[in-house]
């Protein structure tokens, strides 16, 4: 298949592209900079220049493709004060792509998240998010709109990713925790740190996206979850050991000051199951788990950024 990938040079996309190419697919990636375009070319992918705001480019490229994987999101503004703006831009892009694919029976796969689905219990693929008009729920509503495209002749699916998609080169949540612990001289967790985050290695996530675009039935919800839940306290202890700093509890009231923007997420207890995803697609995670990956040491070689 000829597959159009947005966010193709990003953290997940840069793993999805070679996964697709190695499986025999042709890939064209959206690139907003010369650096991104060069990376895609080096990986063996075609390049179309533009951003998620260039709706005409999205429509034209989707129309010329056999399927679409949408991974782009304006993280640069989402986590610096304008999550709503990022989510609204994402919805416009998804609507443009979905309208183009309507009636074609072609696959359309997007990334979403598992956090907040089922507070207090293990979330499954059958759980649906609450849409309450908040900025966070705008993105959840976008995922619901993609699933609804199944009734319009699109083989749509949503991959709900774990909050941490870890691996060497990660500059996401885990790297941010390392940066904060290095700066504060303490590896913190909120409260007793017993709350759990699901986790998945980026290479396992990339394989799931490939399987989704190849064979997920229309309207499928998939969980990019390799580990059901890893206690934040256990993560903090590994970080503390590698940085040779103490591990300590941070009160919920002090979380925003200590962890900056990450404080709004770090206290979430969001375990999630992958049982239905594995049964549907035969996906079996094979990469190292989160604590093992942290213990490899690559997160501690240099100070990560919090961008």
C-alpha angles and dihedrals in degrees: 000000000000103000126193112212123191116199085027095154095044129101096280097025093057088060095042094054097060090039089058095042092049088054091056101261126134113234132201115187132201111239126187096183141035089248092056092045092051092049091052093048091050089052091054098255131130119245135225115183120228146077135256087268091063095087094172091057090049093050095046095047093045090050090055094048136080092223144354134227111192113201103143118113131160095248090158091069098026094069097036098062109292108081089142092056091050092048093049091051089050091053092052091051093048092049091051092049094043094050090051093051096043112124095012101094087223120145121262116184125181135181122242135155142257100215114112097016100114115005112204098018143053111285119226133196088261093063115100124205124249112250106209104152095259119135091253092052092054088073091045089053089052090056090050090051090054091052089050089058086078087080090055097056100271123128090224128176138170124217108204105206128209114253089248119049096179135193142113111315094027115152095175134097098320093048089047091054089052091050092050093047091050092049097043095041089230133083105226139196128182116257112326091341093231092128113111136225124197114233139198134180112243092237091055089047090051091054090051091054090051092051090047095054091044102048118349110132118242112281096020123160112204130186118222089203124131097167119037094217139342117199112243088222090061090050091050091051093054091048092048092050093051093046093040092234129127123263115233144171120251117203118240088243092057097041097095092052095044100040100026112207091351090067090077091062107028096078094055118118102209114156113172137188128229097191098112092044092053092047093048100046106016090241113166119180111227105170126099118286120248100264091045090050091050090049091057086075103227092119089063102048094091136006109271123223124239095222 
